[in-house]
Coordinates of C-alpha atoms (C1' of nucleotides) in Angstrom, one line a residue:
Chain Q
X9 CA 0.0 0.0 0.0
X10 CA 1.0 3.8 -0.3
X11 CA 3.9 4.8 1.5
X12 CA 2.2 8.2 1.9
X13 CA -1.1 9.4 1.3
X14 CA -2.4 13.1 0.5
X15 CA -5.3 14.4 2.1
X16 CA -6.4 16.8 0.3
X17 CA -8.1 16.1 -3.1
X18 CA -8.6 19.6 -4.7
X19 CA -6.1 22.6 -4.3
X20 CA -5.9 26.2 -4.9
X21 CA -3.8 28.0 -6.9
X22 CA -1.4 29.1 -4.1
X23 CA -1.8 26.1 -2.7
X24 CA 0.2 24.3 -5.2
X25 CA 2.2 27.6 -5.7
X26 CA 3.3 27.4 -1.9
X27 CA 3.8 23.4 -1.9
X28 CA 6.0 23.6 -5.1
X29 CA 7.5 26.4 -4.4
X30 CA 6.2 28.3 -7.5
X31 CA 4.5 31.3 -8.1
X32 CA 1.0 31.5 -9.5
X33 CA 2.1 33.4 -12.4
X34 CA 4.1 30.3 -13.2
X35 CA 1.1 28.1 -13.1
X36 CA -0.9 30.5 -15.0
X37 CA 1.7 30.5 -17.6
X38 CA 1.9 26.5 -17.5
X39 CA -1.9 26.9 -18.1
X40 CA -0.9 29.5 -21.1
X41 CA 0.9 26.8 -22.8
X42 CA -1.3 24.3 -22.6
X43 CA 0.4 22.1 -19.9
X44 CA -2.6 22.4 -17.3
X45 CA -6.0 22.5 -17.6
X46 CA -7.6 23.4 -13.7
X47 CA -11.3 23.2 -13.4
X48 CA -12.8 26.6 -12.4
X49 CA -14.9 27.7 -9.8
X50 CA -16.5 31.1 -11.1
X51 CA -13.2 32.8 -12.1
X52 CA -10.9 30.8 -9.6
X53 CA -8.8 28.3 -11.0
X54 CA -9.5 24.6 -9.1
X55 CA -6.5 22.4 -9.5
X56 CA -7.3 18.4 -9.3
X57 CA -5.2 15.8 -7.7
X58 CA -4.4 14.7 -11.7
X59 CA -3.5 18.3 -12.3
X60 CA -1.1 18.3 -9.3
X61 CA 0.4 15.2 -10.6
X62 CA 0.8 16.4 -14.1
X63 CA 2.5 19.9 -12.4
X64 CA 5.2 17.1 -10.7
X65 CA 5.8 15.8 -14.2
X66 CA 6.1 19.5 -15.2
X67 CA 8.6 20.1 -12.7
X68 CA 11.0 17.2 -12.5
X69 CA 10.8 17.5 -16.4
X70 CA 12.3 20.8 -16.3
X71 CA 15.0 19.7 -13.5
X72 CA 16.3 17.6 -15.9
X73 CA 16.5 20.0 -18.8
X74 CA 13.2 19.6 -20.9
X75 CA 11.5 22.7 -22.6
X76 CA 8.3 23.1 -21.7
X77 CA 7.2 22.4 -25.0
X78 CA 8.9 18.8 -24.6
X79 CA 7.6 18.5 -21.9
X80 CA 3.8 19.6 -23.5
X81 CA 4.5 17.0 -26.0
X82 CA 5.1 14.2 -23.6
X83 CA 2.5 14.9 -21.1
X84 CA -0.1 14.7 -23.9
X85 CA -0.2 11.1 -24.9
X86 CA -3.7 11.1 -25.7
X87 CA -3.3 13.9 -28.5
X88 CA -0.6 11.5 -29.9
X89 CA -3.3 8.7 -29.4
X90 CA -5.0 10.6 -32.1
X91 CA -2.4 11.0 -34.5
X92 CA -1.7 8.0 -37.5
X93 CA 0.9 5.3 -37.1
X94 CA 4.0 7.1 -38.9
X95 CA 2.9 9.7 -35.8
X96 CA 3.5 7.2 -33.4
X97 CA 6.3 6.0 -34.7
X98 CA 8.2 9.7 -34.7
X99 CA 7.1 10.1 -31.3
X100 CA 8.7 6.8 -30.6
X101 CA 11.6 8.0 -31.6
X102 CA 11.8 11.2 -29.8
X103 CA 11.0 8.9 -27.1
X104 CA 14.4 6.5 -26.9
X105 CA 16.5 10.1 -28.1
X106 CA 15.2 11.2 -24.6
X107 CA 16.2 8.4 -22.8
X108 CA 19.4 8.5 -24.4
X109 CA 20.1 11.8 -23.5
X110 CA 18.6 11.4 -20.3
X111 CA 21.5 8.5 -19.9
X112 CA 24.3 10.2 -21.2
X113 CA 23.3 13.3 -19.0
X114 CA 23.3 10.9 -15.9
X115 CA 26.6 10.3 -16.5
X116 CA 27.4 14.0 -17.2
X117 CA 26.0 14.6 -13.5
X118 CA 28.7 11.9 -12.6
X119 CA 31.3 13.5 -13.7
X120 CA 30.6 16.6 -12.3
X121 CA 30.0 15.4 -9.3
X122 CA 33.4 13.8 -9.4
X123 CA 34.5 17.3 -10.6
X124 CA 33.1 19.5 -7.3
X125 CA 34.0 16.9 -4.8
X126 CA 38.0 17.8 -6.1
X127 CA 36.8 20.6 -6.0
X128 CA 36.0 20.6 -2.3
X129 CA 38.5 19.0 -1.0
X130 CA 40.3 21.2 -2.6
X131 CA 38.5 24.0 -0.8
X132 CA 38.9 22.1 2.4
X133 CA 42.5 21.8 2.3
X134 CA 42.2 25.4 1.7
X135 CA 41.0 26.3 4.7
X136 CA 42.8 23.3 7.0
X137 CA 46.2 24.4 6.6
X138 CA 46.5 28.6 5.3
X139 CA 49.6 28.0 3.2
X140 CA 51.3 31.2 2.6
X141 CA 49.7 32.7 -1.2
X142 CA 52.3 31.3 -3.0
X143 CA 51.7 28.0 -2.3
X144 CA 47.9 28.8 -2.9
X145 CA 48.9 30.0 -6.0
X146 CA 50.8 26.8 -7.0
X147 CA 47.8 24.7 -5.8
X148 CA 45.3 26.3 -8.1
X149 CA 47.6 26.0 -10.7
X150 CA 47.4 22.3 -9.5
X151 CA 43.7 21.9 -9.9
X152 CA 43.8 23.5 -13.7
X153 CA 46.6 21.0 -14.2
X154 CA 44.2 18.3 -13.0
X155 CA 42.1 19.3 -15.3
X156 CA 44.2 19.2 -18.2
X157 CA 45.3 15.9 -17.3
X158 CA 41.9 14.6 -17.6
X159 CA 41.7 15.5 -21.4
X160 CA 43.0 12.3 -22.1
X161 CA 39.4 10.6 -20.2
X162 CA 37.2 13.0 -21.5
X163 CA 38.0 11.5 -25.5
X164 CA 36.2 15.2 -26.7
X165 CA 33.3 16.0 -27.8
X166 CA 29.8 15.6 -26.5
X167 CA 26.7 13.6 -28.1
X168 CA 24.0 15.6 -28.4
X169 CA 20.6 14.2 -28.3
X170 CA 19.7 13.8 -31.9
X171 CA 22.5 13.4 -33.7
X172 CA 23.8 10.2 -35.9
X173 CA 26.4 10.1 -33.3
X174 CA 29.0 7.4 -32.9
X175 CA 29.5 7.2 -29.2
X176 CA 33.0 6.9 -28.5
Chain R
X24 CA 47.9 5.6 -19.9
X25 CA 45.4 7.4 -21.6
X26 CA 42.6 5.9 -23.2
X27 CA 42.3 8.9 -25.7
X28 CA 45.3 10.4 -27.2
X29 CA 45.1 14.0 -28.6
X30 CA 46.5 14.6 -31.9
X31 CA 46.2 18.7 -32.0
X32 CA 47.5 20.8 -29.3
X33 CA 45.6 24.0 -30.8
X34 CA 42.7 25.1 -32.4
X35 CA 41.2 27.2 -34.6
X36 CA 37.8 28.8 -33.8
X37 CA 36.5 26.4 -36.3
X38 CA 38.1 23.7 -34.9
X39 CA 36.7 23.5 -31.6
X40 CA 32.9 24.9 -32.5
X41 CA 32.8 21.9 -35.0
X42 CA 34.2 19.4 -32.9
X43 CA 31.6 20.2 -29.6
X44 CA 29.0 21.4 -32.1
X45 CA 28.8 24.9 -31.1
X46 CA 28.5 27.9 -33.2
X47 CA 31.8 30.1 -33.4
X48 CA 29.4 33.4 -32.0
X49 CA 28.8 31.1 -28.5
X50 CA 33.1 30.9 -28.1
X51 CA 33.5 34.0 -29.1
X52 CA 30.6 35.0 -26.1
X53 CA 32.2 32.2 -23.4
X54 CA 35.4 34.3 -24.1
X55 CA 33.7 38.0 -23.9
X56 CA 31.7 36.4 -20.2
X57 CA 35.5 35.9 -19.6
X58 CA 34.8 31.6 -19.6
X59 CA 37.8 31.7 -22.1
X60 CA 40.4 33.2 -23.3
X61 CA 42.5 31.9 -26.1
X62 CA 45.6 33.4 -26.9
X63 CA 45.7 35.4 -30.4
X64 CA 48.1 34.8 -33.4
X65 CA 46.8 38.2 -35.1
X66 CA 43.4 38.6 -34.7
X67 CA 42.5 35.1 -35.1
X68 CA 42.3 33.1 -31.7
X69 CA 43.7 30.3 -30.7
X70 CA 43.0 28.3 -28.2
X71 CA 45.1 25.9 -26.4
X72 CA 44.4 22.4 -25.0
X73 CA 43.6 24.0 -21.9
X74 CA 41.2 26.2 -23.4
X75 CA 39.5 23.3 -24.7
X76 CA 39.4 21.4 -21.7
X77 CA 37.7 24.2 -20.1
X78 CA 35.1 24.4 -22.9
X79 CA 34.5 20.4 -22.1
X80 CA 34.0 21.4 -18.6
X81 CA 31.7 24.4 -19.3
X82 CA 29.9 22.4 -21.8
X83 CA 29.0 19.6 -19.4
X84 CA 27.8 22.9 -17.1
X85 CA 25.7 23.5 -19.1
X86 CA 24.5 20.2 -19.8
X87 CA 23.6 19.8 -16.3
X88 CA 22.3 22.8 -16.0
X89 CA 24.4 25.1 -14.4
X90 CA 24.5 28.9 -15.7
X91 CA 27.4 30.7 -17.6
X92 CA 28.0 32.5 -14.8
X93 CA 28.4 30.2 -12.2
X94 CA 30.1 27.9 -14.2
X95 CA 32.9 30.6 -14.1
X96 CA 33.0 31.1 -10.4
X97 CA 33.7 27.4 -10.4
X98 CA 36.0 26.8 -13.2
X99 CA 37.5 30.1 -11.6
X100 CA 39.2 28.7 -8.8
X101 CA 42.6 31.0 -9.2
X102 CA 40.4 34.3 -8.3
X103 CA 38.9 32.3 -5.6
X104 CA 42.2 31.6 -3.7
X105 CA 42.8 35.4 -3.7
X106 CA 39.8 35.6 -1.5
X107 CA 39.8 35.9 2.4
X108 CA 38.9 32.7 4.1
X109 CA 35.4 34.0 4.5
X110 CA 35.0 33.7 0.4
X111 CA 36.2 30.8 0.9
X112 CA 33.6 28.8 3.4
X113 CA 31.3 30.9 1.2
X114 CA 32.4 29.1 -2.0
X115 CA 32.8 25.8 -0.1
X116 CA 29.3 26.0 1.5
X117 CA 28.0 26.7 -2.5
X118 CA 29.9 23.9 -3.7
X119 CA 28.1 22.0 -1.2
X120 CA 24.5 22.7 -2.4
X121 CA 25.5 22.4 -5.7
X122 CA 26.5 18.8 -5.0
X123 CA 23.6 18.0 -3.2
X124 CA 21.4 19.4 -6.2
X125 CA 23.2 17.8 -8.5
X126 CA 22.8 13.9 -6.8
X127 CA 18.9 15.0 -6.1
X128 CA 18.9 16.0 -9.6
X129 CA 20.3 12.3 -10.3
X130 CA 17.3 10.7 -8.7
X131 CA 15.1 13.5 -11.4
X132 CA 16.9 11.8 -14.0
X133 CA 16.2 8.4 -12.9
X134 CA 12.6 8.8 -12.4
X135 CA 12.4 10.3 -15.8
X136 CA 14.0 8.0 -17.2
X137 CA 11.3 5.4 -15.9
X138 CA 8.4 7.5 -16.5
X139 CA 9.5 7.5 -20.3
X140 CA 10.7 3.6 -20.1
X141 CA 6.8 3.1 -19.7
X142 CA 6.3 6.0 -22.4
X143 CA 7.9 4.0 -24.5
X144 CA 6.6 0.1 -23.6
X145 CA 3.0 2.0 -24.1
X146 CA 3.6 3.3 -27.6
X147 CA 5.5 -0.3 -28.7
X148 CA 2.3 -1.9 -27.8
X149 CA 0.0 1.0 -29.6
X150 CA 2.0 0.3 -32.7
X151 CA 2.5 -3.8 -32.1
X152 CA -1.3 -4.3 -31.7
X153 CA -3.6 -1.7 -33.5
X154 CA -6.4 -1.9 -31.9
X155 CA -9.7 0.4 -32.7
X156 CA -9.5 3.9 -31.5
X157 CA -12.2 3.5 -28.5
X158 CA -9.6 0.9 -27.1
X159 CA -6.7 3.2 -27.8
X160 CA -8.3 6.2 -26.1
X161 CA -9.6 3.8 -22.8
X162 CA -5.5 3.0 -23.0
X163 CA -4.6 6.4 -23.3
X164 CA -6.4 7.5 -20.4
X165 CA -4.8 4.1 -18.2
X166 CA -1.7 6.0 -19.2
X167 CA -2.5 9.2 -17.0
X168 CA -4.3 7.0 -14.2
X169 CA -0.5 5.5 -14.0
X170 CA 0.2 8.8 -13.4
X171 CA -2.1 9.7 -11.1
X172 CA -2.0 6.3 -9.2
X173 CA 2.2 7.3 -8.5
X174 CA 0.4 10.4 -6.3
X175 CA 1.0 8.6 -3.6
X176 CA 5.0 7.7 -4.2
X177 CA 5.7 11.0 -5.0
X178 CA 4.8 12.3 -2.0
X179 CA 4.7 15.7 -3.2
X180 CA 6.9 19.0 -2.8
X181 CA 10.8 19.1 -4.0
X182 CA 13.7 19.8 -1.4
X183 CA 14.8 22.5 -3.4
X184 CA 19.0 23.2 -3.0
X185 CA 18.8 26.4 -0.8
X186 CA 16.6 25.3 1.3
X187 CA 14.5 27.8 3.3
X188 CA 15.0 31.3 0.7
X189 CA 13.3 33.5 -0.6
X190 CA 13.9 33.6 -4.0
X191 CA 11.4 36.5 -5.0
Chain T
dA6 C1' -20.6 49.8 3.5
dC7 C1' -15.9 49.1 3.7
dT8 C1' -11.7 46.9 4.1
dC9 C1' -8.9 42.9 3.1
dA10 C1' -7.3 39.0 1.0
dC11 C1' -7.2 36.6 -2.8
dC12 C1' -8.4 35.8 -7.3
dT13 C1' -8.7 37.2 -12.4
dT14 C1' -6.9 38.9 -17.3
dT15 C1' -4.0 41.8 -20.1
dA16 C1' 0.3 43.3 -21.2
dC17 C1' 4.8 45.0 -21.2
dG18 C1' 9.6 43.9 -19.3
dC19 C1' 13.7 41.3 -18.5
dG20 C1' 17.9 38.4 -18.3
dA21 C1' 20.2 34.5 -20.3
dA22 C1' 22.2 32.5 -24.2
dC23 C1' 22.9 32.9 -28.1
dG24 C1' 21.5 34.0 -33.7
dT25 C1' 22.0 37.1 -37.3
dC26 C1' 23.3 40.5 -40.1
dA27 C1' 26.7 44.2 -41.4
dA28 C1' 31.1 45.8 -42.4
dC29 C1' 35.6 44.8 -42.5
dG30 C1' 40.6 42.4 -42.5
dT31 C1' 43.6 38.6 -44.2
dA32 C1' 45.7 34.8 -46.2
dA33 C1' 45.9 31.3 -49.5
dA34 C1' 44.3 29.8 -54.2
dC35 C1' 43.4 30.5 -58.9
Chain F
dG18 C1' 44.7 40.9 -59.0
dT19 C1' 40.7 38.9 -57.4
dT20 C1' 38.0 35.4 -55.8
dT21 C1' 37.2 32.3 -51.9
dA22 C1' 37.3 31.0 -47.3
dC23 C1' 37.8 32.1 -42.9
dG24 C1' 38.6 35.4 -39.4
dT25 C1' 37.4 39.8 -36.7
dT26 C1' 34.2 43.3 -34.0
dG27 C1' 30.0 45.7 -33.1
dA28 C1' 25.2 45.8 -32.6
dC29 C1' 20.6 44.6 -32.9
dG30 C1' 17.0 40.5 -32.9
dT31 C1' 15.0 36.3 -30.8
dT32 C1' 13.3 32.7 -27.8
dC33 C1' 12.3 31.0 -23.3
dG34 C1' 10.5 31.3 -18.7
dC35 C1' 8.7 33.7 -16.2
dG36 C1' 8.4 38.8 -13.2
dT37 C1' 5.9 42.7 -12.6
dA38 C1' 2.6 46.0 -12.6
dA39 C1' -2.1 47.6 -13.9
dA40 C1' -6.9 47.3 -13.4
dG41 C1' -10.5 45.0 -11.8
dG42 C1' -13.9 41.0 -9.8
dT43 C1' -15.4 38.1 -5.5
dG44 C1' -16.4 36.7 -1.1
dA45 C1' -15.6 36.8 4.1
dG46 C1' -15.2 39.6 8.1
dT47 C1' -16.1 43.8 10.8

DNA sequence: ACTCACCTTTACGCGAACGTCAACGTAAAC
DNA sequence: GTTTACGTTGACGTTCGCGTAAAGGTGAGT
């Protein structure tokens, strides 16, 4: 059974603004574009536990470096329900791009993880031991030669999501 | 021993836009937001090894969506040393966050990554089996009741990286 | 009735990250 | 020499994702 359970079942526009961390203006806009549709009561906009969910999509979506048009596209499956086959099969498509990007950006994150943990050790060190500034000097030249040094790993230029590219 | 050996050890503005698939206008902006700065034979830049190993670096910024800017605070770490120790536990308490958003980010990715998995499994079966319309739109909307049904897993709001500001 | 809080729409503004001319220099190729 | 290819520096244009008024409606509380 559900590891949590909400107890609301219909929100307000600040409510979801205030959970989310979001301004009404940006769910109005999200509305603009199509990517909510919140019931009304009179003028007021009444959001439902399914628009709430779609607004998580929404969200996470853009965390992970969608447009909001992308993210439009993929929310609507039941517009692509409607299109023919040869539809499908482009959306398909676009589909396993995304997940390959999606992939190659996990390991991006990785990497740059990798990156600001030397990074912070670095600035720990720092701050341990206040080496007079010529040895600090030295040691940032250190890090840049750390980077250079990496060139060799990093084999050069980046994959981008839909291109014939041949991964190294 | 490098599992990629460099041939080049400069590069032409050419060289380096067509090799990360960049225009030549975004390195000559990375250099005037003071990201680069190859050296000059004439007019005509050049940029070093180094140079490129900080476009690698600002590229996979990007990528996991860090701004121009503070992607040259970090790659910046020469200026930072020149700073009082305050600056420092300042830029150490940053690189913090950053890490933290960047492995929360990782768990975005994941979930996305599932989320468009089933994407995907739904719109093999759409075109394996074509079944009538009605069908396709009752699957359609089983699609969206997935999503609503993950309500409860989601639990709702996302620790944002700084956690209680006001961001106006 | 009046304030207050909260909602609405319309619309212009803005910063980031470039794109896109325009006008010009330069160096090799024909 | 002149065409071709590539480089340069402005400088203005564009898209995205909202911010920020401006002007007003609606219902609850006093």
């Amino acid at each position: 059974m559900p590891t949590t359970t909400l107890t609301k079942t219909s929100f307000s526009i600040r409510d979801l603004a205030a959970e989310f961390d979001v301004t009404a203006r940006t769910l109005r806009f999200y509305e603009q574009k199509g990517l909510l549709s919140p019931g009304r009561k009179g003028a007021s906009r009444v959001y439902s536990i399914a628009d709430r969910a779609r607004l998580v999509l929404i969200l996470r979506g853009k965390r992970v470096g969608f447009s909001l048009d992308e993210i439009g596209e993929m929310l609507d499956m039941e517009a692509i329900t409607n299109q023919n086959p040869s539809a499908l099969v482009d959306m398909l498509e676009r589909f396993h791009e995304r997940i390959d990007a999606l992939n190659h950006q996990r390991e991006d994150i990785d990497a740059a993880i990798t990156e600001l943990e030397a990074g912070r050790t670095w600035l720990e060190d720092r701050l341990a031991k206040r080496e007079p500034s010529e040895e600090i000097k030295h040691r940032a030249r250190a890090f840049e030669a750390l980077a250079a040094a990496r060139m060799n790993v990093w084999t050069g230029a980046s994959p981008e999501p839909g291109s014939h590219d041949t991964t190294s």
